[in-house]
CSV table of C-alpha atoms and ligand atoms in Angstrom, one decimal:
chain,number,residue,atom,x,y,z
W,739,MET,CA,-94.9,-25.2,48.7
W,740,LEU,CA,-95.6,-25.1,52.4
W,741,GLU,CA,-94.3,-27.4,55.1
W,742,ALA,CA,-94.7,-27.7,58.8
W,743,GLN,CA,-92.5,-29.8,61.1
W,744,GLY,CA,-93.3,-30.6,64.7
W,745,ILE,CA,-95.8,-27.8,65.2
W,746,THR,CA,-97.1,-27.4,68.7
W,747,TRP,CA,-99.3,-24.6,69.9
W,748,THR,CA,-100.0,-24.0,73.6
W,749,LYS,CA,-102.2,-21.2,74.9
W,750,ASP,CA,-103.2,-20.5,78.5
W,751,HIS,CA,-101.5,-23.8,79.6
W,752,LYS,CA,-103.6,-25.7,77.1
W,753,THR,CA,-102.1,-27.7,74.3
W,754,ILE,CA,-104.1,-26.9,71.2
W,755,LEU,CA,-101.9,-28.5,68.6
W,756,LYS,CA,-99.5,-31.4,69.2
W,757,THR,CA,-96.5,-32.2,67.0
W,758,ILE,CA,-98.1,-31.6,63.6
W,759,ASP,CA,-96.1,-32.5,60.5
W,760,PHE,CA,-97.7,-31.3,57.3
W,761,HIS,CA,-96.8,-30.6,53.7
W,762,LEU,CA,-98.7,-28.9,50.9
W,763,LEU,CA,-97.6,-29.6,47.4
W,764,GLN,CA,-98.0,-27.0,44.6
W,765,GLY,CA,-101.4,-27.3,42.9
W,766,GLU,CA,-103.1,-29.6,45.5
W,767,CYS,CA,-106.1,-28.9,47.7
W,768,VAL,CA,-105.9,-30.5,51.1
W,769,GLY,CA,-109.0,-30.6,53.3
W,770,PHE,CA,-108.9,-30.4,57.1
W,771,ILE,CA,-111.8,-32.1,58.9
W,772,GLY,CA,-112.5,-32.9,62.5
W,773,PRO,CA,-114.9,-32.2,65.3
W,774,ASN,CA,-115.5,-28.8,66.8
W,775,GLY,CA,-112.5,-27.7,68.8
W,776,SER,CA,-110.2,-30.3,67.3
W,777,GLY,CA,-107.8,-27.5,66.1
W,778,LYS,CA,-108.6,-27.1,62.4
W,779,SER,CA,-108.8,-23.3,62.5
W,780,SER,CA,-105.8,-23.1,64.8
W,781,LEU,CA,-103.7,-25.1,62.4
W,782,LEU,CA,-104.9,-23.0,59.5
W,783,LYS,CA,-104.0,-19.8,61.3
W,784,ILE,CA,-100.5,-21.1,62.0
W,785,LEU,CA,-100.0,-22.2,58.4
W,786,ALA,CA,-101.3,-18.8,57.2
W,787,PHE,CA,-98.9,-16.9,59.6
W,788,LEU,CA,-101.8,-15.4,61.6
W,789,GLU,CA,-100.5,-17.1,64.8
W,790,THR,CA,-97.0,-18.1,65.9
W,791,PRO,CA,-96.5,-21.7,67.0
W,792,THR,CA,-95.0,-22.4,70.4
W,793,SER,CA,-92.5,-24.8,68.8
W,794,GLY,CA,-91.8,-26.3,65.4
W,795,LEU,CA,-90.7,-25.1,62.0
W,796,LEU,CA,-92.4,-23.7,58.9
W,797,PHE,CA,-91.0,-23.7,55.4
W,798,PHE,CA,-92.5,-21.6,52.6
W,799,GLN,CA,-91.2,-22.5,49.1
W,800,GLY,CA,-88.3,-24.4,50.6
W,801,GLN,CA,-87.2,-21.4,52.8
W,802,SER,CA,-87.4,-21.5,56.6
W,803,VAL,CA,-90.0,-18.9,57.7
W,804,PRO,CA,-88.8,-16.6,60.5
W,805,ARG,CA,-91.0,-16.0,63.6
W,806,ASN,CA,-91.6,-12.5,62.4
W,807,VAL,CA,-92.9,-13.4,59.0
W,808,PRO,CA,-91.8,-10.8,56.3
W,809,LEU,CA,-94.4,-8.9,54.4
W,810,PRO,CA,-93.4,-10.3,50.9
W,811,ILE,CA,-94.2,-13.8,52.2
W,812,ARG,CA,-97.4,-12.8,53.9
W,813,ARG,CA,-98.5,-11.2,50.6
W,814,ARG,CA,-98.2,-14.5,48.8
W,815,ILE,CA,-101.2,-16.0,50.7
W,816,ALA,CA,-104.9,-15.3,50.9
W,817,ILE,CA,-107.5,-16.3,53.4
W,818,VAL,CA,-111.3,-16.6,53.4
W,819,PHE,CA,-113.2,-17.1,56.6
W,820,GLN,CA,-116.6,-18.5,57.4
W,821,GLU,CA,-118.0,-15.0,57.8
W,822,PRO,CA,-117.0,-12.8,54.9
W,823,LEU,CA,-115.0,-9.9,56.2
W,824,LEU,CA,-115.8,-7.2,53.6
W,825,LEU,CA,-114.9,-3.5,53.8
W,826,ASN,CA,-117.7,-1.0,53.9
W,827,THR,CA,-117.1,0.0,50.2
W,828,ARG,CA,-118.4,-1.0,46.9
W,829,VAL,CA,-117.9,-4.6,45.8
W,830,PHE,CA,-115.3,-3.5,43.2
W,831,ASP,CA,-113.2,-1.7,45.7
W,832,ASN,CA,-113.3,-4.7,48.1
W,833,VAL,CA,-111.7,-6.8,45.4
W,834,ALA,CA,-109.4,-4.1,44.2
W,835,THR,CA,-107.9,-3.0,47.5
W,836,GLY,CA,-105.4,-5.8,47.9
W,837,LEU,CA,-104.1,-5.2,44.4
W,838,LYS,CA,-103.8,-1.5,45.0
W,839,ILE,CA,-101.7,-2.2,48.1
W,840,ARG,CA,-99.5,-4.4,46.0
W,841,GLY,CA,-98.9,-1.5,43.6
W,842,MET,CA,-100.7,-2.9,40.5
W,843,ALA,CA,-101.5,-0.5,37.7
W,844,LYS,CA,-105.1,0.7,37.5
W,845,GLY,CA,-106.0,-0.9,34.2
W,846,LYS,CA,-104.6,-4.2,35.2
W,847,ILE,CA,-106.6,-4.0,38.5
W,848,ARG,CA,-109.9,-3.4,36.6
W,849,GLU,CA,-109.2,-6.3,34.3
W,850,ARG,CA,-108.3,-8.6,37.2
W,851,VAL,CA,-111.3,-7.6,39.4
W,852,ASP,CA,-113.8,-7.9,36.5
W,853,TYR,CA,-112.4,-11.3,35.7
W,854,TRP,CA,-112.7,-12.7,39.2
W,855,LEU,CA,-116.2,-11.2,39.9
W,856,GLU,CA,-117.3,-12.9,36.6
W,857,GLN,CA,-115.8,-16.3,37.6
W,858,PHE,CA,-117.8,-16.2,40.8
W,859,GLY,CA,-121.0,-15.0,39.1
W,860,VAL,CA,-121.2,-11.6,40.8
W,861,SER,CA,-120.1,-9.1,38.2
W,862,HIS,CA,-123.6,-7.6,38.3
W,863,LEU,CA,-122.9,-6.5,41.8
W,864,THR,CA,-119.7,-4.6,41.1
W,865,LYS,CA,-121.1,-1.2,42.1
W,866,GLN,CA,-123.2,-2.4,45.0
W,867,SER,CA,-122.2,-1.6,48.6
W,868,ALA,CA,-120.6,-4.7,50.1
W,869,ARG,CA,-122.7,-4.1,53.3
W,870,SER,CA,-125.9,-4.7,51.3
W,871,LEU,CA,-125.0,-8.2,50.0
W,872,SER,CA,-126.7,-11.4,50.9
W,873,GLY,CA,-124.6,-14.0,52.7
W,874,GLY,CA,-124.1,-16.0,49.6
W,875,GLU,CA,-123.2,-13.0,47.5
W,876,ALA,CA,-120.8,-11.7,50.1
W,877,GLN,CA,-119.0,-15.1,50.3
W,878,ARG,CA,-118.7,-15.1,46.5
W,879,VAL,CA,-117.1,-11.6,46.6
W,880,SER,CA,-114.7,-12.8,49.4
W,881,LEU,CA,-113.6,-15.7,47.2
W,882,ALA,CA,-113.2,-13.4,44.2
W,883,ARG,CA,-111.1,-11.1,46.3
W,884,ALA,CA,-108.9,-13.9,47.5
W,885,PHE,CA,-108.4,-15.4,43.9
W,886,ALA,CA,-107.8,-11.9,42.5
W,887,LEU,CA,-104.6,-11.8,44.6
W,888,GLU,CA,-103.5,-14.9,42.7
W,889,PRO,CA,-101.9,-16.2,45.9
W,890,ASP,CA,-99.4,-19.0,46.1
W,891,VAL,CA,-101.5,-20.6,48.9
W,892,LEU,CA,-105.1,-20.0,49.5
W,893,PHE,CA,-106.7,-20.8,52.9
W,894,LEU,CA,-110.4,-21.3,53.2
W,895,ASP,CA,-111.8,-21.8,56.8
W,896,GLU,CA,-115.4,-23.2,56.5
W,897,PRO,CA,-116.2,-20.9,53.6
W,898,PHE,CA,-119.7,-22.5,53.1
W,899,SER,CA,-120.9,-23.1,56.6
W,900,ALA,CA,-122.9,-19.9,56.9
W,901,LEU,CA,-124.8,-20.6,53.7
W,902,ASP,CA,-128.1,-22.5,53.2
W,903,ALA,CA,-127.9,-25.9,51.3
W,904,PRO,CA,-128.7,-24.8,47.7
W,905,THR,CA,-126.5,-21.7,48.0
W,906,LYS,CA,-123.7,-23.8,49.4
W,907,GLU,CA,-123.9,-26.4,46.6
W,908,GLY,CA,-123.9,-23.8,43.9
W,909,LEU,CA,-120.8,-22.1,45.3
W,910,ARG,CA,-119.1,-25.4,45.9
W,911,ASN,CA,-119.6,-26.3,42.3
W,912,ASP,CA,-118.3,-23.0,41.1
W,913,LEU,CA,-115.3,-23.2,43.3
W,914,GLY,CA,-114.6,-26.7,42.0
W,915,GLN,CA,-114.6,-25.3,38.4
W,916,VAL,CA,-112.2,-22.5,39.5
W,917,PHE,CA,-109.9,-25.1,41.1
W,918,LYS,CA,-109.9,-27.2,38.0
W,919,ALA,CA,-108.9,-24.2,35.8
W,920,THR,CA,-106.4,-22.6,38.2
W,921,HIS,CA,-104.9,-25.5,40.3
W,922,THR,CA,-104.6,-23.1,43.1
W,923,THR,CA,-102.7,-24.6,46.1
W,924,THR,CA,-105.3,-24.6,48.8
W,925,VAL,CA,-106.0,-25.6,52.4
W,926,LEU,CA,-109.8,-26.1,52.9
W,927,VAL,CA,-111.3,-26.5,56.4
W,928,SER,CA,-114.8,-27.9,56.5
W,929,HIS,CA,-116.9,-29.8,59.0
W,930,ASP,CA,-118.7,-31.4,56.0
W,931,PHE,CA,-116.9,-34.4,54.5
W,932,LYS,CA,-118.8,-33.8,51.3
W,933,ASP,CA,-117.0,-30.5,50.7
W,934,ILE,CA,-113.7,-32.4,51.1
W,935,THR,CA,-114.6,-35.2,48.7
W,936,HIS,CA,-115.8,-32.6,46.1
W,937,LEU,CA,-112.8,-30.3,46.3
W,938,ALA,CA,-109.8,-31.8,48.0
W,939,SER,CA,-107.5,-34.5,46.7
W,940,ARG,CA,-106.1,-35.2,50.2
W,941,ALA,CA,-107.9,-35.1,53.6
W,942,LEU,CA,-106.3,-34.7,57.0
W,943,ILE,CA,-108.4,-35.7,60.0
W,944,LEU,CA,-107.7,-33.7,63.2
W,945,LEU,CA,-108.7,-35.1,66.5
W,946,ASN,CA,-107.7,-33.4,69.8
W,947,GLY,CA,-105.1,-31.2,68.1
W,948,GLN,CA,-103.3,-34.1,66.4
W,949,ILE,CA,-103.4,-35.5,62.9
W,950,ALA,CA,-105.3,-38.8,63.4
W,951,ALA,CA,-105.3,-39.9,59.7
W,952,GLU,CA,-104.4,-38.7,56.3
W,953,GLY,CA,-105.2,-39.8,52.8
W,954,SER,CA,-107.5,-39.5,49.8
W,955,PRO,CA,-111.0,-38.8,51.0
W,956,SER,CA,-112.6,-41.9,49.5
W,957,GLU,CA,-109.8,-44.1,50.8
W,958,LEU,CA,-110.2,-42.8,54.3
W,959,LEU,CA,-113.9,-43.5,54.2
W,960,LYS,CA,-113.2,-47.1,53.1
W,961,ASN,CA,-110.2,-47.6,55.4
W,962,PRO,CA,-110.2,-45.1,58.3
W,963,GLN,CA,-106.9,-46.5,59.7
W,964,LYS,CA,-107.9,-46.1,63.4
W,965,GLU,CA,-110.9,-46.8,65.6
W,966,GLU,CA,-111.3,-43.2,66.6
W,967,VAL,CA,-111.2,-42.0,63.0
W,968,ALA,CA,-113.8,-44.7,62.0
W,969,ARG,CA,-116.0,-43.3,64.8
W,970,PHE,CA,-115.7,-39.8,63.5
W,971,LEU,CA,-116.2,-40.7,59.8
W,972,ALA,CA,-119.2,-42.8,60.6
W,973,HIS,CA,-121.2,-39.6,60.7
W,974,PHE,CA,-120.6,-39.1,57.0
W,975,SER,CA,-121.1,-42.5,55.5
W,976,SER,CA,-124.7,-42.8,54.4
T,1231,LIG,N1,-106.3,-17.8,70.8
T,1231,LIG,C1,-106.7,-18.9,71.5
T,1231,LIG,N2,-106.5,-18.8,72.9
T,1231,LIG,C2,-106.9,-19.9,73.6
T,1231,LIG,N3,-107.5,-21.0,73.2
T,1231,LIG,C3,-107.7,-21.1,71.8
T,1231,LIG,C4,-107.3,-20.0,71.0
T,1231,LIG,N4,-107.6,-20.4,69.7
T,1231,LIG,C5,-108.2,-21.6,69.8
T,1231,LIG,N5,-108.2,-22.0,71.1
T,1231,LIG,C6,-108.8,-23.3,71.6
T,1231,LIG,O1,-108.2,-24.3,70.8
T,1231,LIG,C7,-109.1,-25.4,70.5
T,1231,LIG,C8,-109.2,-25.6,69.0
T,1231,LIG,O2,-109.9,-24.5,68.4
T,1231,LIG,P1,-110.1,-24.3,66.9
T,1231,LIG,O3,-110.8,-23.0,66.7
T,1231,LIG,O4,-108.8,-24.5,66.2
T,1231,LIG,O5,-111.0,-25.6,66.6
T,1231,LIG,P2,-111.8,-26.0,65.2
T,1231,LIG,O6,-111.4,-27.4,64.9
T,1231,LIG,O7,-111.5,-24.9,64.2
T,1231,LIG,O8,-113.3,-25.9,65.7
T,1231,LIG,P3,-114.7,-25.5,65.0
T,1231,LIG,O9,-115.1,-26.7,64.2
T,1231,LIG,O10,-115.6,-25.2,66.1
T,1231,LIG,O11,-114.3,-24.3,64.1
T,1231,LIG,C9,-110.4,-24.9,71.2
T,1231,LIG,O12,-110.5,-25.6,72.4
T,1231,LIG,C10,-110.3,-23.4,71.4
T,1231,LIG,O13,-110.9,-23.0,72.5
T,1232,LIG,MG1,-112.8,-23.6,63.2
């Protein structure tokens, strides 16, 4: 689905990502985890075409991606950030806008928006102004908006980290159900290994802009492969 070969990203004479090789298979959820500043969001942004790597190659559905990424490819992906970025309109319009831009018929838009608001348990908020939502509600609307696009690849950058513990757990469970039903190809960044074990089938550990280890989350906990990875994962074994 998506592949990166030898990605390096340098900014202001600082190497942020070093020779990253990565592939994402259709239907899998891969989790990125690592300490603050290890390059998780940077790698996500490059894979989501929001930043251009200094060197290396990207392939989307087997095709090499040019540096100036064409709109039809950009429109095949969706991104959700830590802080929900909602438009100052009603909830319905927030979810509908991307579909309107893509030229979808009105009736189909309504059906799609209603369906995804329902999946994330926020259909009762459809007429409410997005500005007036609580953090948890806003993040549910952001996820509904992303899924409504039915993207080929979904990118989630710390989607729960602004939420309190019970809210986070509820949303993580709901997202898990949606993954089970849709098999959406996803990259999930989190600083909480529990999110990764719940939602991802494969984890990638980033340390200092490099992939330090990769494997199934439970396998990595049992066998961290390297001393530095073991030190990082020690924070999560209770
Ligand atoms: N546009 C940029 N220009 C310069 N430096 C950047 C830029 N984007 C990221 N960086 C630097 O790259 C490093 C990695 O940042 P990144 O945001 O990818 O880390 P992260 O793993 O997502 O961290 P966190 O867990 O805090 O979100 C940091 O040192 C950051 O300052
Ligand atoms: Mg980040």
